[in-house]
Amino acid sequence: MNVWAAVDGAEDHYLALPGANVVATDALLALRDNLVDVIAARAMMCVHGDAGLGKTLSVNAALRALAPADVCRVQFRARPTPRDIRHVLFEALGIGGSPPSRPIEFDALLKDVLEERFRVLVCDEAQWLSRECFELWRHLWDDRRTDIAIVFVGGGDCYRVLRREPMLSSRVYVWQEFRRLTPEQVLEVIPAYHPIWADADPADIAFADAHAGHGNFRAWAKITAHSVTALRRLDRPTGTAPDRDVLRWAFSRLGGST
């Protein structure tokens, strides 16, 4: 398993963890291939799965390599309305002036801008979207003038909402589910993820995964960050791998670890 050197995605890592690498997992490589096809077809894609599995990081990393100048990202932290989506797109697309007050005029303006050149619209945290919000995205994509691909990134709710609406799901060109790393994949991926794991005993990596990592990249970011802190406080030499005592200390900071 190699570090994916095509892009610098350090800022995408949970906690912006210093030293963390984008690793060429099977999911990331499959996503890159899927995005190549989605971009070529000017299509829609849904990337879904549980929290912390690397969906957003993988999409950002792949698109930095494939379409660095064409990506427009939007994200929602609460349940948006179609009006919210219009205004977020207005800002993300860098449209000057004042937003139109009427939806029909607003949509016409967005379509005019999306006709100017190709863009990949990435809607992160798409699990917050209602049927009406998905319909707005479909409305923009369906217009023959717009030159766009759309990538929805979200949890299981995103998948369920899209799947139960035939008008929407029939337009999704590619579905990709992200899943937890298997124990075997953890042993392959984690040594490339961060320098402290490069020379770690595989038994210790398996121990950490069984007790706190559970095949989840976000959980592994926390284990790694706490282990780095412990090694620094113990004045361990750079490159020292965490031992069981360090790992148990890291686990003590992660509520719910067993």
mmCIF file of C-alpha atoms in Angstrom:
data_model
loop_
_atom_site.group_PDB
_atom_site.id
_atom_site.type_symbol
_atom_site.label_atom_id
_atom_site.label_comp_id
_atom_site.label_asym_id
_atom_site.label_seq_id
_atom_site.Cartn_x
_atom_site.Cartn_y
_atom_site.Cartn_z
ATOM 1 C CA MET A 1 0.000 0.000 0.000
ATOM 2 C CA ASN A 2 1.551 3.288 -1.115
ATOM 3 C CA VAL A 3 1.035 6.928 -0.249
ATOM 4 C CA TRP A 4 -0.927 8.549 -3.038
ATOM 5 C CA ALA A 5 1.596 11.161 -4.115
ATOM 6 C CA ALA A 6 -0.588 12.702 -6.816
ATOM 7 C CA VAL A 7 -1.980 15.369 -4.498
ATOM 8 C CA ASP A 8 -1.276 17.200 -1.262
ATOM 9 C CA GLY A 9 -4.396 16.683 0.832
ATOM 10 C CA ALA A 10 -2.947 17.412 4.263
ATOM 11 C CA GLU A 11 -5.635 19.966 5.086
ATOM 12 C CA ASP A 12 -8.347 17.373 4.455
ATOM 13 C CA HIS A 13 -7.211 15.038 7.218
ATOM 14 C CA TYR A 14 -9.225 14.996 10.418
ATOM 15 C CA LEU A 15 -7.530 17.355 12.920
ATOM 16 C CA ALA A 16 -5.267 18.438 10.013
ATOM 17 C CA LEU A 17 -2.946 15.810 11.473
ATOM 18 C CA PRO A 18 0.697 16.705 10.723
ATOM 19 C CA GLY A 19 2.500 13.945 8.873
ATOM 20 C CA ALA A 20 -0.660 12.131 7.793
ATOM 21 C CA ASN A 21 -0.672 10.828 4.235
ATOM 22 C CA VAL A 22 -3.374 10.239 1.662
ATOM 23 C CA VAL A 23 -3.143 6.481 1.182
ATOM 24 C CA ALA A 24 -4.082 4.724 -2.030
ATOM 25 C CA THR A 25 -6.740 2.464 -0.562
ATOM 26 C CA ASP A 26 -8.897 0.280 -2.774
ATOM 27 C CA ALA A 27 -11.791 2.675 -2.116
ATOM 28 C CA LEU A 28 -9.791 5.732 -3.176
ATOM 29 C CA LEU A 29 -8.540 4.089 -6.352
ATOM 30 C CA ALA A 30 -12.053 2.927 -7.235
ATOM 31 C CA LEU A 31 -13.374 6.418 -6.538
ATOM 32 C CA ARG A 32 -10.809 7.979 -8.850
ATOM 33 C CA ASP A 33 -11.841 5.655 -11.670
ATOM 34 C CA ASN A 34 -15.510 6.363 -11.001
ATOM 35 C CA LEU A 35 -14.937 10.117 -11.034
ATOM 36 C CA VAL A 36 -13.107 9.886 -14.356
ATOM 37 C CA ASP A 37 -16.241 8.313 -15.837
ATOM 38 C CA VAL A 38 -18.633 10.715 -14.088
ATOM 39 C CA ILE A 39 -16.698 13.757 -15.317
ATOM 40 C CA ALA A 40 -16.526 12.417 -18.873
ATOM 41 C CA ALA A 41 -20.277 11.778 -18.866
ATOM 42 C CA ARG A 42 -21.189 15.058 -17.113
ATOM 43 C CA ALA A 43 -23.133 12.801 -14.765
ATOM 44 C CA MET A 44 -24.250 12.516 -11.135
ATOM 45 C CA MET A 45 -22.615 10.338 -8.483
ATOM 46 C CA CYS A 46 -23.434 9.399 -4.902
ATOM 47 C CA VAL A 47 -20.595 8.569 -2.485
ATOM 48 C CA HIS A 48 -22.113 7.243 0.728
ATOM 49 C CA GLY A 49 -21.173 5.424 3.921
ATOM 50 C CA ASP A 50 -20.808 5.820 7.662
ATOM 51 C CA ALA A 51 -19.041 8.795 9.217
ATOM 52 C CA GLY A 52 -15.251 8.817 9.413
ATOM 53 C CA LEU A 53 -14.501 6.426 6.557
ATOM 54 C CA GLY A 54 -12.653 8.922 4.371
ATOM 55 C CA LYS A 55 -15.357 9.823 1.848
ATOM 56 C CA THR A 56 -14.760 13.576 1.756
ATOM 57 C CA LEU A 57 -10.970 13.292 1.887
ATOM 58 C CA SER A 58 -11.006 10.780 -0.964
ATOM 59 C CA VAL A 59 -13.301 12.903 -3.131
ATOM 60 C CA ASN A 60 -11.206 16.020 -2.521
ATOM 61 C CA ALA A 61 -7.931 14.190 -3.178
ATOM 62 C CA ALA A 62 -9.181 12.584 -6.382
ATOM 63 C CA LEU A 63 -10.657 15.805 -7.750
ATOM 64 C CA ARG A 64 -7.455 17.741 -7.015
ATOM 65 C CA ALA A 65 -5.758 15.352 -9.400
ATOM 66 C CA LEU A 66 -8.543 15.153 -11.987
ATOM 67 C CA ALA A 67 -10.141 18.605 -12.147
ATOM 68 C CA PRO A 68 -8.333 21.047 -9.845
ATOM 69 C CA ALA A 69 -9.697 24.178 -11.525
ATOM 70 C CA ASP A 70 -13.247 22.967 -12.064
ATOM 71 C CA VAL A 71 -14.482 22.003 -8.600
ATOM 72 C CA CYS A 72 -17.105 23.954 -6.668
ATOM 73 C CA ARG A 73 -17.710 22.580 -3.155
ATOM 74 C CA VAL A 74 -20.709 23.267 -0.952
ATOM 75 C CA GLN A 75 -21.451 21.846 2.471
ATOM 76 C CA PHE A 76 -24.314 22.008 4.940
ATOM 77 C CA ARG A 77 -24.271 21.454 8.697
ATOM 78 C CA ALA A 78 -28.036 21.554 9.239
ATOM 79 C CA ARG A 79 -31.134 20.778 7.181
ATOM 80 C CA PRO A 80 -31.083 23.310 4.339
ATOM 81 C CA THR A 81 -33.950 24.571 2.248
ATOM 82 C CA PRO A 82 -33.800 25.056 -1.526
ATOM 83 C CA ARG A 83 -33.358 28.763 -0.782
ATOM 84 C CA ASP A 84 -30.251 27.937 1.293
ATOM 85 C CA ILE A 85 -28.788 25.895 -1.553
ATOM 86 C CA ARG A 86 -29.345 28.707 -4.044
ATOM 87 C CA HIS A 87 -27.588 31.217 -1.807
ATOM 88 C CA VAL A 88 -24.678 28.874 -1.018
ATOM 89 C CA LEU A 89 -24.181 28.188 -4.720
ATOM 90 C CA PHE A 90 -24.345 31.936 -5.408
ATOM 91 C CA GLU A 91 -21.430 32.471 -3.027
ATOM 92 C CA ALA A 92 -19.460 29.369 -4.043
ATOM 93 C CA LEU A 93 -19.657 30.255 -7.728
ATOM 94 C CA GLY A 94 -18.417 33.770 -7.035
ATOM 95 C CA ILE A 95 -21.409 35.503 -8.617
ATOM 96 C CA GLY A 96 -21.249 39.223 -8.028
ATOM 97 C CA GLY A 97 -24.048 41.590 -7.106
ATOM 98 C CA SER A 98 -27.158 40.842 -5.094
ATOM 99 C CA PRO A 99 -28.946 37.478 -5.208
ATOM 100 C CA PRO A 100 -32.334 37.527 -6.990
ATOM 101 C CA SER A 101 -35.343 37.513 -4.694
ATOM 102 C CA ARG A 102 -37.534 35.195 -6.769
ATOM 103 C CA PRO A 103 -36.675 31.480 -7.136
ATOM 104 C CA ILE A 104 -37.372 31.401 -10.868
ATOM 105 C CA GLU A 105 -34.994 34.314 -11.466
ATOM 106 C CA PHE A 106 -32.420 32.827 -9.100
ATOM 107 C CA ASP A 107 -32.466 29.500 -10.933
ATOM 108 C CA ALA A 108 -32.119 31.243 -14.285
ATOM 109 C CA LEU A 109 -29.046 33.107 -13.011
ATOM 110 C CA LEU A 110 -27.456 29.914 -11.670
ATOM 111 C CA LYS A 111 -28.054 28.179 -14.992
ATOM 112 C CA ASP A 112 -26.478 31.070 -16.879
ATOM 113 C CA VAL A 113 -23.341 30.806 -14.741
ATOM 114 C CA LEU A 114 -23.241 27.010 -14.958
ATOM 115 C CA GLU A 115 -23.413 27.272 -18.734
ATOM 116 C CA GLU A 116 -20.228 29.333 -18.961
ATOM 117 C CA ARG A 117 -17.779 26.470 -18.403
ATOM 118 C CA PHE A 118 -17.623 22.966 -17.005
ATOM 119 C CA ARG A 119 -17.750 22.501 -13.240
ATOM 120 C CA VAL A 120 -17.896 19.604 -10.822
ATOM 121 C CA LEU A 121 -20.355 20.513 -8.064
ATOM 122 C CA VAL A 122 -19.567 18.622 -4.864
ATOM 123 C CA CYS A 123 -22.328 18.606 -2.256
ATOM 124 C CA ASP A 124 -20.847 17.368 1.022
ATOM 125 C CA GLU A 125 -22.894 16.276 4.048
ATOM 126 C CA ALA A 126 -25.680 15.500 1.580
ATOM 127 C CA GLN A 127 -27.502 13.424 4.200
ATOM 128 C CA TRP A 128 -29.022 16.719 5.378
ATOM 129 C CA LEU A 129 -30.841 17.300 2.089
ATOM 130 C CA SER A 130 -34.581 16.876 1.744
ATOM 131 C CA ARG A 131 -36.395 15.601 -1.316
ATOM 132 C CA GLU A 132 -37.051 19.198 -2.362
ATOM 133 C CA CYS A 133 -33.346 20.027 -2.146
ATOM 134 C CA PHE A 134 -32.365 17.038 -4.252
ATOM 135 C CA GLU A 135 -35.005 18.114 -6.766
ATOM 136 C CA LEU A 136 -33.310 21.513 -7.078
ATOM 137 C CA TRP A 137 -29.980 19.846 -7.863
ATOM 138 C CA ARG A 138 -31.743 17.663 -10.427
ATOM 139 C CA HIS A 139 -33.405 20.720 -11.943
ATOM 140 C CA LEU A 140 -30.031 22.413 -12.439
ATOM 141 C CA TRP A 141 -28.430 19.271 -13.835
ATOM 142 C CA ASP A 142 -31.340 18.454 -16.172
ATOM 143 C CA ASP A 143 -31.138 21.788 -17.958
ATOM 144 C CA ARG A 144 -29.458 21.201 -21.320
ATOM 145 C CA ARG A 145 -27.519 24.460 -21.062
ATOM 146 C CA THR A 146 -25.644 23.647 -17.860
ATOM 147 C CA ASP A 147 -22.270 21.947 -18.141
ATOM 148 C CA ILE A 148 -21.892 20.169 -14.803
ATOM 149 C CA ALA A 149 -21.232 16.929 -13.017
ATOM 150 C CA ILE A 150 -22.613 16.549 -9.487
ATOM 151 C CA VAL A 151 -21.087 14.494 -6.672
ATOM 152 C CA PHE A 152 -23.198 13.924 -3.562
ATOM 153 C CA VAL A 153 -21.177 12.874 -0.509
ATOM 154 C CA GLY A 154 -23.100 11.767 2.541
ATOM 155 C CA GLY A 155 -24.223 9.160 5.011
ATOM 156 C CA GLY A 156 -26.826 6.455 4.788
ATOM 157 C CA ASP A 157 -29.718 8.913 4.835
ATOM 158 C CA CYS A 158 -28.423 10.438 1.611
ATOM 159 C CA TYR A 159 -28.456 7.004 -0.011
ATOM 160 C CA ARG A 160 -31.958 6.187 1.247
ATOM 161 C CA VAL A 161 -33.478 9.495 0.140
ATOM 162 C CA LEU A 162 -32.011 9.202 -3.331
ATOM 163 C CA ARG A 163 -32.930 5.534 -3.700
ATOM 164 C CA ARG A 164 -36.586 5.956 -2.779
ATOM 165 C CA GLU A 165 -37.145 8.688 -5.370
ATOM 166 C CA PRO A 166 -37.075 7.153 -8.878
ATOM 167 C CA MET A 167 -36.830 10.558 -10.585
ATOM 168 C CA LEU A 168 -33.596 11.167 -8.676
ATOM 169 C CA SER A 169 -32.021 7.729 -8.403
ATOM 170 C CA SER A 170 -32.487 7.032 -12.104
ATOM 171 C CA ARG A 171 -30.171 9.961 -12.828
ATOM 172 C CA VAL A 172 -27.333 8.837 -10.551
ATOM 173 C CA TYR A 173 -24.702 7.364 -12.846
ATOM 174 C CA VAL A 174 -22.437 5.816 -10.202
ATOM 175 C CA TRP A 175 -23.082 4.760 -6.608
ATOM 176 C CA GLN A 176 -20.084 4.039 -4.384
ATOM 177 C CA GLU A 177 -20.302 2.897 -0.799
ATOM 178 C CA PHE A 178 -17.381 3.405 1.592
ATOM 179 C CA ARG A 179 -16.995 0.684 4.214
ATOM 180 C CA ARG A 180 -14.798 0.137 7.246
ATOM 181 C CA LEU A 181 -11.341 -1.210 6.580
ATOM 182 C CA THR A 182 -11.071 -4.920 7.276
ATOM 183 C CA PRO A 183 -8.428 -6.039 9.802
ATOM 184 C CA GLU A 184 -6.282 -7.153 6.866
ATOM 185 C CA GLN A 185 -6.643 -3.778 5.151
ATOM 186 C CA VAL A 186 -5.750 -1.966 8.390
ATOM 187 C CA LEU A 187 -2.439 -3.827 8.545
ATOM 188 C CA GLU A 188 -1.729 -2.776 4.962
ATOM 189 C CA VAL A 189 -2.954 0.830 5.129
ATOM 190 C CA ILE A 190 -1.994 2.175 8.557
ATOM 191 C CA PRO A 191 1.822 1.845 8.205
ATOM 192 C CA ALA A 192 1.578 4.170 5.178
ATOM 193 C CA TYR A 193 -0.891 6.520 6.869
ATOM 194 C CA HIS A 194 1.517 8.131 9.338
ATOM 195 C CA PRO A 195 5.264 7.817 10.093
ATOM 196 C CA ILE A 196 4.738 6.573 13.668
ATOM 197 C CA TRP A 197 3.153 3.405 12.274
ATOM 198 C CA ALA A 198 5.751 2.727 9.559
ATOM 199 C CA ASP A 199 7.821 0.376 11.733
ATOM 200 C CA ALA A 200 5.137 -0.573 14.259
ATOM 201 C CA ASP A 201 4.628 -4.194 15.217
ATOM 202 C CA PRO A 202 1.627 -5.485 13.217
ATOM 203 C CA ALA A 203 0.327 -7.011 16.445
ATOM 204 C CA ASP A 204 0.232 -3.547 18.025
ATOM 205 C CA ILE A 205 -1.619 -2.113 15.015
ATOM 206 C CA ALA A 206 -4.125 -4.958 15.228
ATOM 207 C CA PHE A 207 -4.437 -4.325 18.984
ATOM 208 C CA ALA A 208 -5.168 -0.638 18.391
ATOM 209 C CA ASP A 209 -7.720 -1.394 15.708
ATOM 210 C CA ALA A 210 -9.543 -3.969 17.814
ATOM 211 C CA HIS A 211 -9.736 -1.645 20.821
ATOM 212 C CA ALA A 212 -10.348 1.767 19.237
ATOM 213 C CA GLY A 213 -9.763 2.004 15.481
ATOM 214 C CA HIS A 214 -12.426 -0.376 14.216
ATOM 215 C CA GLY A 215 -11.412 0.207 10.605
ATOM 216 C CA ASN A 216 -12.451 3.863 10.769
ATOM 217 C CA PHE A 217 -9.997 6.496 9.477
ATOM 218 C CA ARG A 218 -11.288 9.223 11.793
ATOM 219 C CA ALA A 219 -10.806 6.963 14.800
ATOM 220 C CA TRP A 220 -7.298 6.164 13.597
ATOM 221 C CA ALA A 221 -6.561 9.890 13.259
ATOM 222 C CA LYS A 222 -7.451 10.346 16.923
ATOM 223 C CA ILE A 223 -5.395 7.340 18.013
ATOM 224 C CA THR A 224 -2.461 8.687 16.016
ATOM 225 C CA ALA A 225 -2.764 12.246 17.351
ATOM 226 C CA HIS A 226 -2.907 11.066 20.974
ATOM 227 C CA SER A 227 -0.017 8.653 20.402
ATOM 228 C CA VAL A 228 2.104 11.453 18.908
ATOM 229 C CA THR A 229 1.358 13.544 22.003
ATOM 230 C CA ALA A 230 2.334 10.703 24.326
ATOM 231 C CA LEU A 231 5.580 9.978 22.472
ATOM 232 C CA ARG A 232 6.511 13.663 22.573
ATOM 233 C CA ARG A 233 5.828 13.950 26.302
ATOM 234 C CA LEU A 234 7.898 10.839 26.932
ATOM 235 C CA ASP A 235 10.771 12.312 24.888
ATOM 236 C CA ARG A 236 10.816 9.274 22.646
ATOM 237 C CA PRO A 237 13.029 9.613 19.542
ATOM 238 C CA THR A 238 11.380 10.685 16.290
ATOM 239 C CA GLY A 239 10.086 7.647 14.432
ATOM 240 C CA THR A 240 9.471 5.586 17.561
ATOM 241 C CA ALA A 241 6.386 3.418 17.212
ATOM 242 C CA PRO A 242 3.757 3.466 19.976
ATOM 243 C CA ASP A 243 3.956 0.532 22.379
ATOM 244 C CA ARG A 244 1.041 -0.956 24.314
ATOM 245 C CA ASP A 245 1.444 1.500 27.204
ATOM 246 C CA VAL A 246 1.247 4.459 24.824
ATOM 247 C CA LEU A 247 -1.739 2.925 23.083
ATOM 248 C CA ARG A 248 -3.584 2.309 26.342
ATOM 249 C CA TRP A 249 -2.988 5.943 27.304
ATOM 250 C CA ALA A 250 -4.411 7.019 23.937
ATOM 251 C CA PHE A 251 -7.427 4.757 24.459
ATOM 252 C CA SER A 252 -8.060 6.370 27.862
ATOM 253 C CA ARG A 253 -8.743 9.656 26.065
ATOM 254 C CA LEU A 254 -11.220 8.100 23.650
ATOM 255 C CA GLY A 255 -14.510 7.683 25.449
ATOM 256 C CA GLY A 256 -16.211 4.416 24.588
ATOM 257 C CA SER A 257 -13.093 2.529 23.531
ATOM 258 C CA THR A 258 -12.896 -1.009 24.836
#
